[in-house]
Amino acid sequence: MHILVLPGDGIGPEITAATVKVLQAVSDRFSLGLKLAEDVVGHESLRRYGTTVRPDLLDQARAADGIILGPAATFDFKDEAKGEINPSKFFRKSLDLFANIRPSRTYEGFPGRIGRFDLVVVRENTEGFYADRNMELGNGEILVTPDVAVSLRRITRQCCERIARAGFELAMRRRRHVTLVHKANVLKIGDGMFLDECRKVAAEFPDVTIDDVLVDAMMAHVVRNPQRFDVIVTTNMFGDILSDLTAELSGSLGLGGSLNAGVGYAMAQASHGSAPDIAGKNIANPFSLILSASLLLAWQGRREGKPEFEAAASAIEAAVEAAIAAHEVTSDIGGRLGTREAATALANRLGGSSRANRHQHA
Ligand code: NAD
């Protein structure tokens, strides 16, 4: 399996190095033959090449079997004409990575703040309120006068249908319950369309029970009783916000793994941002990106019918669980280890002697 590795900004290089270490260990133990090619995006790329994402990275991404993208300092990137492109949007839009899968669960040894739970937010990833990707040409935010801004939200039947299908298919592999999260009491047309399409898909999955919750009330329900939820299907921005909450409720944003999946491509990317407040201090929790990489391996295993990839993914999750139980973790989840030390401890748990083939491009 060829993986393009792009460390990004802030804590990105630290948690990416940790993830590479763990991937090398599972590659060796499960004979995955991982080949990791590293390149640059974000500030480092802007400095070297005058753009945060070189166009040829898209060819590299298409040629690879998967991508690992570290967080980028997207708030800093204001003007695409000056090469300041959001790398996340670049890959999600160019490769049509429409399903953002964000699992959150509590672990033995760190029971979280509100009791045990295990759920997945399935977030539409290509339209909604995301102005930098919801238009074919131009941008969905308009400054009408210096004092009037309009931000457009795009909802299409096709995107609603395919995210619903991704959610119901996932629910069939889990506890067979889907919750639709929306705001159809106010966004009657757009979220009405979302609900219609989800219910049409639901009719094809009679073994899956469904309910729906308004997004504002959802913030209370998920804190009050997260055990109630299995798979949560929602639109782009609601899913982005909700999944930060569920990750933090599970213990830390630093446990927020996520996969962006399309038809032939997938990209592992932590739920959180570049965390400039803790960058360069060796304290960031690397488990978010490590768990994201594990989702990528599982995706590859299902896609190619290769059980060793699914076994490697399960082993990573089990090792994370054991590390948390043994407190071999970073301080955000009650440990005393640094980013590097937590990664080394996890790689040692997973065995293997680091023979994955890794090379630098840039
Ligand atoms: P953030 O998600 O980076 O951080 C929020 C809080 O969580 C911070 O206190 C941070 O220290 C903590 N945190 C995040 N990841 C952690 C980890 N792995 N371990 C321990 N603690 C962790 O949000 P922010 O500070 O608002 O945004 C910083 C930058 O990231 C901005 O430029 C924003 O635009 C960008 N961003 C990028 C992405 C992405 O690339 N996918 C996503 C969200 C935000």
mmCIF file of C-alpha atoms and ligand atoms in Angstrom:
data_model
loop_
_atom_site.group_PDB
_atom_site.id
_atom_site.type_symbol
_atom_site.label_atom_id
_atom_site.label_comp_id
_atom_site.label_asym_id
_atom_site.label_seq_id
_atom_site.Cartn_x
_atom_site.Cartn_y
_atom_site.Cartn_z
ATOM 1 C CA MET A 1 0.000 0.000 0.000
ATOM 2 C CA HIS A 2 1.427 3.378 -1.046
ATOM 3 C CA ILE A 3 0.574 6.271 1.276
ATOM 4 C CA LEU A 4 1.260 9.952 0.643
ATOM 5 C CA VAL A 5 2.177 11.562 3.984
ATOM 6 C CA LEU A 6 1.733 15.337 4.418
ATOM 7 C CA PRO A 7 2.578 16.522 7.955
ATOM 8 C CA GLY A 8 1.073 20.045 7.772
ATOM 9 C CA ASP A 9 1.416 22.832 10.352
ATOM 10 C CA GLY A 10 1.581 23.341 14.130
ATOM 11 C CA ILE A 11 1.494 19.966 15.863
ATOM 12 C CA GLY A 12 1.156 18.289 12.439
ATOM 13 C CA PRO A 13 4.824 17.260 12.054
ATOM 14 C CA GLU A 14 4.930 15.872 15.622
ATOM 15 C CA ILE A 15 1.775 13.749 15.399
ATOM 16 C CA THR A 16 2.634 12.666 11.843
ATOM 17 C CA ALA A 17 6.086 11.419 12.894
ATOM 18 C CA ALA A 18 4.350 9.503 15.696
ATOM 19 C CA THR A 19 1.856 8.018 13.225
ATOM 20 C CA VAL A 20 4.611 6.980 10.815
ATOM 21 C CA LYS A 21 6.385 5.194 13.665
ATOM 22 C CA VAL A 22 3.251 3.221 14.528
ATOM 23 C CA LEU A 23 2.541 2.418 10.867
ATOM 24 C CA GLN A 24 6.073 1.091 10.482
ATOM 25 C CA ALA A 25 5.484 -1.214 13.434
ATOM 26 C CA VAL A 26 2.186 -2.643 12.083
ATOM 27 C CA SER A 27 3.542 -2.880 8.541
ATOM 28 C CA ASP A 28 6.271 -5.125 9.838
ATOM 29 C CA ARG A 29 4.060 -7.215 12.126
ATOM 30 C CA PHE A 30 1.253 -7.768 9.595
ATOM 31 C CA SER A 31 3.451 -7.801 6.445
ATOM 32 C CA LEU A 32 1.504 -4.911 4.926
ATOM 33 C CA GLY A 33 4.372 -3.667 2.750
ATOM 34 C CA LEU A 34 3.512 -0.041 3.473
ATOM 35 C CA LYS A 35 5.416 2.468 1.373
ATOM 36 C CA LEU A 36 5.254 5.982 2.809
ATOM 37 C CA ALA A 37 6.198 8.961 0.616
ATOM 38 C CA GLU A 38 6.500 12.221 2.523
ATOM 39 C CA ASP A 39 5.926 15.684 1.046
ATOM 40 C CA VAL A 40 4.939 19.140 2.316
ATOM 41 C CA VAL A 41 1.757 21.236 2.531
ATOM 42 C CA GLY A 42 0.841 24.347 4.529
ATOM 43 C CA HIS A 43 3.303 27.016 5.678
ATOM 44 C CA GLU A 44 6.379 24.950 4.823
ATOM 45 C CA SER A 45 5.112 24.530 1.249
ATOM 46 C CA LEU A 46 4.177 28.228 1.018
ATOM 47 C CA ARG A 47 7.726 29.134 2.051
ATOM 48 C CA ARG A 48 9.381 26.737 -0.385
ATOM 49 C CA TYR A 49 7.036 26.803 -3.388
ATOM 50 C CA GLY A 50 4.822 29.882 -2.998
ATOM 51 C CA THR A 51 1.695 27.792 -2.440
ATOM 52 C CA THR A 52 0.325 25.775 0.470
ATOM 53 C CA VAL A 53 -0.506 22.879 -1.912
ATOM 54 C CA ARG A 54 1.386 22.208 -5.148
ATOM 55 C CA PRO A 55 -0.947 21.021 -7.936
ATOM 56 C CA ASP A 56 1.284 17.987 -8.614
ATOM 57 C CA LEU A 57 0.389 16.658 -5.158
ATOM 58 C CA LEU A 58 -2.977 15.762 -6.637
ATOM 59 C CA ASP A 59 -1.276 13.420 -9.131
ATOM 60 C CA GLN A 60 0.720 11.895 -6.288
ATOM 61 C CA ALA A 61 -2.470 11.485 -4.245
ATOM 62 C CA ARG A 62 -4.264 9.811 -7.172
ATOM 63 C CA ALA A 63 -1.354 7.451 -7.733
ATOM 64 C CA ALA A 64 -1.207 6.480 -4.038
ATOM 65 C CA ASP A 65 -3.610 4.127 -2.226
ATOM 66 C CA GLY A 66 -4.237 6.627 0.534
ATOM 67 C CA ILE A 67 -3.207 9.936 2.092
ATOM 68 C CA ILE A 68 -2.292 10.955 5.612
ATOM 69 C CA LEU A 69 -2.833 14.692 6.025
ATOM 70 C CA GLY A 70 -1.705 16.460 9.186
ATOM 71 C CA PRO A 71 -3.665 19.505 10.377
ATOM 72 C CA ALA A 72 -3.063 22.803 8.593
ATOM 73 C CA ALA A 73 -3.135 26.367 9.917
ATOM 74 C CA THR A 74 -6.150 27.110 7.715
ATOM 75 C CA PHE A 75 -7.109 30.289 9.549
ATOM 76 C CA ASP A 76 -3.837 31.833 8.314
ATOM 77 C CA PHE A 77 -4.647 31.096 4.661
ATOM 78 C CA LYS A 78 -6.757 34.012 3.467
ATOM 79 C CA ASP A 79 -6.093 34.498 -0.239
ATOM 80 C CA GLU A 80 -6.040 31.659 -2.772
ATOM 81 C CA ALA A 81 -4.644 34.059 -5.397
ATOM 82 C CA LYS A 82 -1.501 34.242 -3.221
ATOM 83 C CA GLY A 83 -1.217 30.461 -3.052
ATOM 84 C CA GLU A 84 -2.921 30.276 0.351
ATOM 85 C CA ILE A 85 -5.162 27.260 -0.272
ATOM 86 C CA ASN A 86 -6.729 25.134 2.434
ATOM 87 C CA PRO A 87 -5.051 21.724 1.871
ATOM 88 C CA SER A 88 -7.995 19.977 3.467
ATOM 89 C CA LYS A 89 -10.473 21.490 1.026
ATOM 90 C CA PHE A 90 -8.058 20.886 -1.869
ATOM 91 C CA PHE A 91 -8.009 17.113 -1.382
ATOM 92 C CA ARG A 92 -11.612 16.724 -0.212
ATOM 93 C CA LYS A 93 -12.929 18.603 -3.245
ATOM 94 C CA SER A 94 -10.469 17.355 -5.875
ATOM 95 C CA LEU A 95 -10.849 13.698 -4.886
ATOM 96 C CA ASP A 96 -14.555 14.010 -4.002
ATOM 97 C CA LEU A 97 -14.001 12.648 -0.490
ATOM 98 C CA PHE A 98 -17.654 13.048 0.406
ATOM 99 C CA ALA A 99 -17.895 11.023 3.613
ATOM 100 C CA ASN A 100 -16.120 12.202 6.741
ATOM 101 C CA ILE A 101 -16.223 9.347 9.244
ATOM 102 C CA ARG A 102 -15.492 10.485 12.812
ATOM 103 C CA PRO A 103 -15.763 7.784 15.489
ATOM 104 C CA SER A 104 -15.732 8.704 19.184
ATOM 105 C CA ARG A 105 -15.670 6.194 22.016
ATOM 106 C CA THR A 106 -14.577 5.989 25.604
ATOM 107 C CA TYR A 107 -11.823 3.612 26.715
ATOM 108 C CA GLU A 108 -11.258 1.398 29.739
ATOM 109 C CA GLY A 109 -8.874 3.268 32.013
ATOM 110 C CA PHE A 110 -10.146 6.692 30.969
ATOM 111 C CA PRO A 111 -13.911 6.483 31.224
ATOM 112 C CA GLY A 112 -14.537 10.003 30.002
ATOM 113 C CA ARG A 113 -16.668 12.657 31.556
ATOM 114 C CA ILE A 114 -20.158 11.219 31.064
ATOM 115 C CA GLY A 115 -19.970 7.425 31.098
ATOM 116 C CA ARG A 116 -19.104 4.986 28.361
ATOM 117 C CA PHE A 117 -20.210 5.452 24.787
ATOM 118 C CA ASP A 118 -19.286 4.418 21.268
ATOM 119 C CA LEU A 119 -20.660 6.375 18.309
ATOM 120 C CA VAL A 120 -19.673 7.639 14.862
ATOM 121 C CA VAL A 121 -20.436 11.005 13.310
ATOM 122 C CA VAL A 122 -20.874 10.603 9.532
ATOM 123 C CA ARG A 123 -20.496 14.092 8.132
ATOM 124 C CA GLU A 124 -21.163 15.260 4.572
ATOM 125 C CA ASN A 125 -17.851 16.650 3.383
ATOM 126 C CA THR A 126 -18.226 18.441 0.046
ATOM 127 C CA GLU A 127 -20.931 21.104 0.260
ATOM 128 C CA GLY A 128 -23.063 22.735 2.983
ATOM 129 C CA PHE A 129 -21.793 25.993 4.470
ATOM 130 C CA TYR A 130 -18.196 25.462 3.323
ATOM 131 C CA ALA A 131 -17.883 28.435 1.010
ATOM 132 C CA ASP A 132 -14.446 27.451 -0.326
ATOM 133 C CA ARG A 133 -15.757 24.186 -1.790
ATOM 134 C CA ASN A 134 -19.478 24.471 -2.431
ATOM 135 C CA MET A 135 -19.199 26.332 -5.760
ATOM 136 C CA GLU A 136 -17.921 25.051 -9.109
ATOM 137 C CA LEU A 137 -16.228 28.400 -9.718
ATOM 138 C CA GLY A 138 -15.765 31.241 -7.263
ATOM 139 C CA ASN A 139 -16.604 31.238 -3.599
ATOM 140 C CA GLY A 140 -19.864 30.892 -1.676
ATOM 141 C CA GLU A 141 -19.156 33.945 0.467
ATOM 142 C CA ILE A 142 -19.902 37.369 -0.965
ATOM 143 C CA LEU A 143 -19.191 40.812 0.426
ATOM 144 C CA VAL A 144 -22.197 42.697 -0.939
ATOM 145 C CA THR A 145 -21.150 46.042 0.558
ATOM 146 C CA PRO A 146 -18.322 46.694 3.044
ATOM 147 C CA ASP A 147 -20.928 46.069 5.758
ATOM 148 C CA VAL A 148 -22.977 43.215 4.286
ATOM 149 C CA ALA A 149 -21.766 39.623 3.943
ATOM 150 C CA VAL A 150 -23.686 36.698 2.486
ATOM 151 C CA SER A 151 -22.567 33.088 3.052
ATOM 152 C CA LEU A 152 -24.282 30.527 0.854
ATOM 153 C CA ARG A 153 -25.045 26.979 1.942
ATOM 154 C CA ARG A 154 -25.434 24.387 -0.814
ATOM 155 C CA ILE A 155 -27.446 21.197 -0.281
ATOM 156 C CA THR A 156 -27.996 18.707 -3.107
ATOM 157 C CA ARG A 157 -30.089 15.547 -3.286
ATOM 158 C CA GLN A 158 -27.076 13.630 -4.611
ATOM 159 C CA CYS A 159 -24.785 14.567 -1.695
ATOM 160 C CA CYS A 160 -27.544 13.889 0.856
ATOM 161 C CA GLU A 161 -28.234 10.490 -0.700
ATOM 162 C CA ARG A 162 -24.622 9.366 -0.751
ATOM 163 C CA ILE A 163 -23.814 10.478 2.797
ATOM 164 C CA ALA A 164 -26.978 8.770 4.034
ATOM 165 C CA ARG A 165 -25.948 5.579 2.228
ATOM 166 C CA ALA A 166 -22.465 5.741 3.802
ATOM 167 C CA GLY A 167 -24.112 6.107 7.227
ATOM 168 C CA PHE A 168 -26.579 3.238 6.786
ATOM 169 C CA GLU A 169 -23.899 0.927 5.394
ATOM 170 C CA LEU A 170 -21.744 1.710 8.416
ATOM 171 C CA ALA A 171 -24.706 1.155 10.759
ATOM 172 C CA MET A 172 -25.134 -2.342 9.276
ATOM 173 C CA ARG A 173 -21.599 -3.155 10.516
ATOM 174 C CA ARG A 174 -22.387 -1.688 13.956
ATOM 175 C CA ARG A 175 -25.486 -1.554 16.196
ATOM 176 C CA ARG A 176 -27.900 -0.744 13.349
ATOM 177 C CA HIS A 177 -29.173 2.570 14.549
ATOM 178 C CA VAL A 178 -28.963 5.888 12.661
ATOM 179 C CA THR A 179 -29.758 9.335 14.020
ATOM 180 C CA LEU A 180 -30.270 12.142 11.505
ATOM 181 C CA VAL A 181 -29.144 15.526 12.856
ATOM 182 C CA HIS A 182 -30.569 18.612 11.140
ATOM 183 C CA LYS A 183 -32.235 21.986 11.553
ATOM 184 C CA ALA A 184 -35.289 21.418 9.342
ATOM 185 C CA ASN A 185 -37.462 23.532 11.642
ATOM 186 C CA VAL A 186 -35.625 26.607 10.287
ATOM 187 C CA LEU A 187 -33.737 25.438 7.178
ATOM 188 C CA LYS A 188 -36.944 23.907 5.879
ATOM 189 C CA ILE A 189 -35.861 23.560 2.252
ATOM 190 C CA GLY A 190 -32.226 22.450 2.574
ATOM 191 C CA ASP A 191 -32.541 20.291 5.667
ATOM 192 C CA GLY A 192 -35.981 19.181 4.492
ATOM 193 C CA MET A 193 -34.247 17.815 1.375
ATOM 194 C CA PHE A 194 -31.564 16.202 3.579
ATOM 195 C CA LEU A 195 -34.253 14.434 5.635
ATOM 196 C CA ASP A 196 -36.181 13.319 2.523
ATOM 197 C CA GLU A 197 -33.132 11.760 0.935
ATOM 198 C CA CYS A 198 -31.996 10.091 4.163
ATOM 199 C CA ARG A 199 -35.461 8.572 4.652
ATOM 200 C CA LYS A 200 -35.482 7.234 1.095
ATOM 201 C CA VAL A 201 -32.176 5.496 1.766
ATOM 202 C CA ALA A 202 -33.477 4.271 5.141
ATOM 203 C CA ALA A 203 -36.261 2.399 3.331
ATOM 204 C CA GLU A 204 -33.555 0.218 1.742
ATOM 205 C CA PHE A 205 -32.198 -0.713 5.186
ATOM 206 C CA PRO A 206 -35.174 -2.162 7.081
ATOM 207 C CA ASP A 207 -32.843 -3.660 9.731
ATOM 208 C CA VAL A 208 -31.617 -0.201 10.743
ATOM 209 C CA THR A 209 -33.770 1.844 13.112
ATOM 210 C CA ILE A 210 -33.734 5.621 12.679
ATOM 211 C CA ASP A 211 -34.612 8.727 14.586
ATOM 212 C CA ASP A 212 -33.841 12.392 14.073
ATOM 213 C CA VAL A 213 -32.807 15.211 16.388
ATOM 214 C CA LEU A 214 -32.560 18.980 15.873
ATOM 215 C CA VAL A 215 -28.920 20.040 15.958
ATOM 216 C CA ASP A 216 -29.300 22.450 18.875
ATOM 217 C CA ALA A 217 -31.055 19.868 21.054
ATOM 218 C CA MET A 218 -28.418 17.343 19.930
ATOM 219 C CA MET A 219 -25.768 19.239 21.919
ATOM 220 C CA ALA A 220 -27.780 18.508 25.069
ATOM 221 C CA HIS A 221 -28.734 14.942 24.169
ATOM 222 C CA VAL A 222 -25.182 13.897 23.350
ATOM 223 C CA VAL A 223 -23.897 15.256 26.663
ATOM 224 C CA ARG A 224 -26.855 13.903 28.639
ATOM 225 C CA ASN A 225 -27.061 10.440 27.113
ATOM 226 C CA PRO A 226 -24.380 9.643 24.480
ATOM 227 C CA GLN A 227 -25.109 5.907 24.925
ATOM 228 C CA ARG A 228 -28.299 6.498 22.935
ATOM 229 C CA PHE A 229 -26.349 7.082 19.695
ATOM 230 C CA ASP A 230 -24.683 4.701 17.258
ATOM 231 C CA VAL A 231 -24.282 6.312 13.802
ATOM 232 C CA ILE A 232 -25.111 10.014 13.440
ATOM 233 C CA VAL A 233 -25.596 11.290 9.882
ATOM 234 C CA THR A 234 -25.483 15.030 9.342
ATOM 235 C CA THR A 235 -24.536 17.885 7.030
ATOM 236 C CA ASN A 236 -21.066 19.393 6.769
ATOM 237 C CA MET A 237 -20.827 22.133 9.391
ATOM 238 C CA PHE A 238 -23.120 20.487 11.949
ATOM 239 C CA GLY A 239 -20.943 17.371 11.720
ATOM 240 C CA ASP A 240 -17.740 19.359 12.095
ATOM 241 C CA ILE A 241 -18.955 21.010 15.288
ATOM 242 C CA LEU A 242 -20.648 17.945 16.755
ATOM 243 C CA SER A 243 -17.599 15.719 16.228
ATOM 244 C CA ASP A 244 -15.306 18.071 18.176
ATOM 245 C CA LEU A 245 -17.790 17.789 21.041
ATOM 246 C CA THR A 246 -17.990 13.983 20.872
ATOM 247 C CA ALA A 247 -14.173 13.696 20.673
ATOM 248 C CA GLU A 248 -13.759 15.888 23.758
ATOM 249 C CA LEU A 249 -16.489 13.959 25.595
ATOM 250 C CA SER A 250 -14.548 10.770 24.891
ATOM 251 C CA GLY A 251 -11.587 12.237 26.754
ATOM 252 C CA SER A 252 -9.843 14.708 24.446
ATOM 253 C CA LEU A 253 -9.876 16.266 21.027
ATOM 254 C CA GLY A 254 -6.556 14.433 20.805
ATOM 255 C CA LEU A 255 -8.509 11.165 20.459
ATOM 256 C CA GLY A 256 -10.502 12.433 17.478
ATOM 257 C CA GLY A 257 -9.617 10.137 14.601
ATOM 258 C CA SER A 258 -11.261 10.677 11.230
ATOM 259 C CA LEU A 259 -11.300 9.376 7.674
ATOM 260 C CA ASN A 260 -12.352 11.270 4.535
ATOM 261 C CA ALA A 261 -13.580 8.675 2.072
ATOM 262 C CA GLY A 262 -14.771 8.833 -1.526
ATOM 263 C CA VAL A 263 -15.255 6.187 -4.152
ATOM 264 C CA GLY A 264 -11.649 5.294 -4.968
ATOM 265 C CA TYR A 265 -9.704 7.477 -2.539
ATOM 266 C CA ALA A 266 -9.414 8.001 1.196
ATOM 267 C CA MET A 267 -7.512 10.414 3.422
ATOM 268 C CA ALA A 268 -6.735 9.996 7.117
ATOM 269 C CA GLN A 269 -6.900 13.312 8.951
ATOM 270 C CA ALA A 270 -7.379 14.061 12.641
ATOM 271 C CA SER A 271 -10.612 15.865 13.600
ATOM 272 C CA HIS A 272 -8.766 18.746 15.207
ATOM 273 C CA GLY A 273 -6.694 21.641 13.898
ATOM 274 C CA SER A 274 -3.005 22.534 14.067
ATOM 275 C CA ALA A 275 -3.157 23.440 17.790
ATOM 276 C CA PRO A 276 -0.609 26.300 17.674
ATOM 277 C CA ASP A 277 -0.947 26.748 21.451
ATOM 278 C CA ILE A 278 0.878 23.439 22.051
ATOM 279 C CA ALA A 279 2.961 23.100 18.860
ATOM 280 C CA GLY A 280 6.630 22.196 19.214
ATOM 281 C CA LYS A 281 6.279 21.225 22.886
ATOM 282 C CA ASN A 282 6.119 17.437 22.459
ATOM 283 C CA ILE A 283 2.801 17.341 24.347
ATOM 284 C CA ALA A 284 0.204 16.860 21.575
ATOM 285 C CA ASN A 285 -1.734 13.628 21.710
ATOM 286 C CA PRO A 286 -0.775 11.650 18.578
ATOM 287 C CA PHE A 287 -3.616 9.108 18.965
ATOM 288 C CA SER A 288 -6.016 11.202 16.859
ATOM 289 C CA LEU A 289 -3.886 10.836 13.736
ATOM 290 C CA ILE A 290 -2.828 7.289 14.623
ATOM 291 C CA LEU A 291 -6.509 6.268 14.914
ATOM 292 C CA SER A 292 -7.200 8.083 11.627
ATOM 293 C CA ALA A 293 -4.434 6.055 9.963
ATOM 294 C CA SER A 294 -5.983 2.925 11.423
ATOM 295 C CA LEU A 295 -9.312 3.845 9.755
ATOM 296 C CA LEU A 296 -7.387 4.183 6.479
ATOM 297 C CA LEU A 297 -5.902 0.694 6.868
ATOM 298 C CA ALA A 298 -9.354 -0.757 7.612
ATOM 299 C CA TRP A 299 -10.767 1.028 4.536
ATOM 300 C CA GLN A 300 -7.978 -0.453 2.387
ATOM 301 C CA GLY A 301 -8.633 -3.904 3.849
ATOM 302 C CA ARG A 302 -12.344 -3.736 2.970
ATOM 303 C CA ARG A 303 -11.692 -2.251 -0.460
ATOM 304 C CA GLU A 304 -9.051 -4.774 -1.488
ATOM 305 C CA GLY A 305 -10.391 -7.750 0.448
ATOM 306 C CA LYS A 306 -7.161 -7.916 2.476
ATOM 307 C CA PRO A 307 -7.876 -9.127 6.022
ATOM 308 C CA GLU A 308 -4.334 -8.334 7.196
ATOM 309 C CA PHE A 309 -5.106 -4.602 6.832
ATOM 310 C CA GLU A 310 -8.263 -4.927 8.906
ATOM 311 C CA ALA A 311 -6.294 -6.962 11.470
ATOM 312 C CA ALA A 312 -3.651 -4.226 11.639
ATOM 313 C CA ALA A 313 -6.359 -1.591 12.166
ATOM 314 C CA SER A 314 -7.928 -3.620 14.983
ATOM 315 C CA ALA A 315 -4.495 -4.129 16.548
ATOM 316 C CA ILE A 316 -3.866 -0.363 16.561
ATOM 317 C CA GLU A 317 -7.198 0.296 18.262
ATOM 318 C CA ALA A 318 -6.531 -2.461 20.827
ATOM 319 C CA ALA A 319 -3.042 -1.064 21.477
ATOM 320 C CA VAL A 320 -4.484 2.434 21.986
ATOM 321 C CA GLU A 321 -6.983 0.962 24.447
ATOM 322 C CA ALA A 322 -4.199 -0.884 26.320
ATOM 323 C CA ALA A 323 -1.961 2.206 26.349
ATOM 324 C CA ILE A 324 -4.761 4.292 27.847
ATOM 325 C CA ALA A 325 -5.448 1.627 30.483
ATOM 326 C CA ALA A 326 -1.716 1.607 31.362
ATOM 327 C CA HIS A 327 -1.562 5.445 31.380
ATOM 328 C CA GLU A 328 1.155 5.355 28.694
ATOM 329 C CA VAL A 329 -0.358 8.477 27.194
ATOM 330 C CA THR A 330 -0.029 12.238 26.888
ATOM 331 C CA SER A 331 -1.191 14.663 29.577
ATOM 332 C CA ASP A 332 -4.540 15.576 27.932
ATOM 333 C CA ILE A 333 -5.786 12.103 28.867
ATOM 334 C CA GLY A 334 -4.080 11.828 32.213
ATOM 335 C CA GLY A 335 -0.615 10.529 31.313
ATOM 336 C CA ARG A 336 2.911 11.842 31.659
ATOM 337 C CA LEU A 337 4.416 10.921 28.319
ATOM 338 C CA GLY A 338 5.386 13.268 25.536
ATOM 339 C CA THR A 339 4.152 12.844 21.954
ATOM 340 C CA ARG A 340 7.290 10.950 20.903
ATOM 341 C CA GLU A 341 7.361 8.745 24.001
ATOM 342 C CA ALA A 342 3.663 7.848 23.692
ATOM 343 C CA ALA A 343 4.249 6.869 20.055
ATOM 344 C CA THR A 344 7.294 4.761 20.914
ATOM 345 C CA ALA A 345 5.377 2.987 23.693
ATOM 346 C CA LEU A 346 2.500 2.278 21.290
ATOM 347 C CA ALA A 347 4.835 1.057 18.536
ATOM 348 C CA ASN A 348 6.548 -1.250 21.069
ATOM 349 C CA ARG A 349 3.145 -2.665 22.066
ATOM 350 C CA LEU A 350 2.444 -3.358 18.413
ATOM 351 C CA GLY A 351 5.804 -5.106 17.868
ATOM 352 C CA GLY A 352 7.600 -5.097 14.531
ATOM 353 C CA SER A 353 11.002 -3.692 13.747
ATOM 354 C CA SER A 354 10.227 -0.701 11.550
ATOM 355 C CA ARG A 355 10.971 -1.946 8.070
ATOM 356 C CA ALA A 356 8.311 0.071 6.253
ATOM 357 C CA ASN A 357 9.782 1.745 3.208
ATOM 358 C CA ARG A 358 9.784 5.507 3.720
ATOM 359 C CA HIS A 359 11.239 8.167 1.484
ATOM 360 C CA GLN A 360 11.164 11.944 1.298
ATOM 361 C CA HIS A 361 10.079 13.717 -1.867
ATOM 362 C CA ALA A 362 10.496 17.354 -1.056
HETATM 363 P P1 NAD B 1 -7.543 23.123 17.294
HETATM 364 O O1 NAD B 1 -8.421 21.974 16.962
HETATM 365 O O2 NAD B 1 -6.220 23.187 16.639
HETATM 366 O O3 NAD B 1 -7.308 23.167 18.894
HETATM 367 C C1 NAD B 1 -8.361 23.296 19.827
HETATM 368 C C2 NAD B 1 -7.833 22.920 21.228
HETATM 369 O O4 NAD B 1 -7.601 21.510 21.279
HETATM 370 C C3 NAD B 1 -6.504 23.588 21.547
HETATM 371 O O5 NAD B 1 -6.445 23.915 22.916
HETATM 372 C C4 NAD B 1 -5.481 22.511 21.232
HETATM 373 O O6 NAD B 1 -4.279 22.613 21.969
HETATM 374 C C5 NAD B 1 -6.249 21.235 21.585
HETATM 375 N N1 NAD B 1 -5.797 20.103 20.770
HETATM 376 C C6 NAD B 1 -6.006 19.943 19.438
HETATM 377 N N2 NAD B 1 -5.411 18.815 19.023
HETATM 378 C C7 NAD B 1 -4.837 18.249 20.119
HETATM 379 C C8 NAD B 1 -4.062 17.072 20.316
HETATM 380 N N3 NAD B 1 -3.774 16.232 19.308
HETATM 381 N N4 NAD B 1 -3.611 16.812 21.563
HETATM 382 C C9 NAD B 1 -3.909 17.627 22.577
HETATM 383 N N5 NAD B 1 -4.631 18.758 22.454
HETATM 384 C C10 NAD B 1 -5.085 19.062 21.229
HETATM 385 O O7 NAD B 1 -8.391 24.435 16.991
HETATM 386 P P2 NAD B 1 -7.897 25.964 16.843
HETATM 387 O O8 NAD B 1 -6.810 26.265 17.830
HETATM 388 O O9 NAD B 1 -9.125 26.744 16.869
HETATM 389 O O10 NAD B 1 -7.315 26.031 15.345
HETATM 390 C C11 NAD B 1 -5.931 26.098 15.066
HETATM 391 C C12 NAD B 1 -5.723 26.148 13.569
HETATM 392 O O11 NAD B 1 -6.139 24.896 12.980
HETATM 393 C C13 NAD B 1 -6.521 27.236 12.833
HETATM 394 O O12 NAD B 1 -5.697 27.786 11.823
HETATM 395 C C14 NAD B 1 -7.685 26.473 12.214
HETATM 396 O O13 NAD B 1 -8.187 27.116 11.066
HETATM 397 C C15 NAD B 1 -6.999 25.164 11.873
HETATM 398 N N6 NAD B 1 -7.865 23.990 11.690
HETATM 399 C C16 NAD B 1 -7.414 23.080 10.785
HETATM 400 C C17 NAD B 1 -8.109 21.908 10.609
HETATM 401 C C18 NAD B 1 -7.562 20.904 9.636
HETATM 402 O O14 NAD B 1 -6.506 21.085 9.083
HETATM 403 N N7 NAD B 1 -8.266 19.816 9.398
HETATM 404 C C19 NAD B 1 -9.261 21.642 11.374
HETATM 405 C C20 NAD B 1 -9.672 22.576 12.303
HETATM 406 C C21 NAD B 1 -8.959 23.756 12.466
#
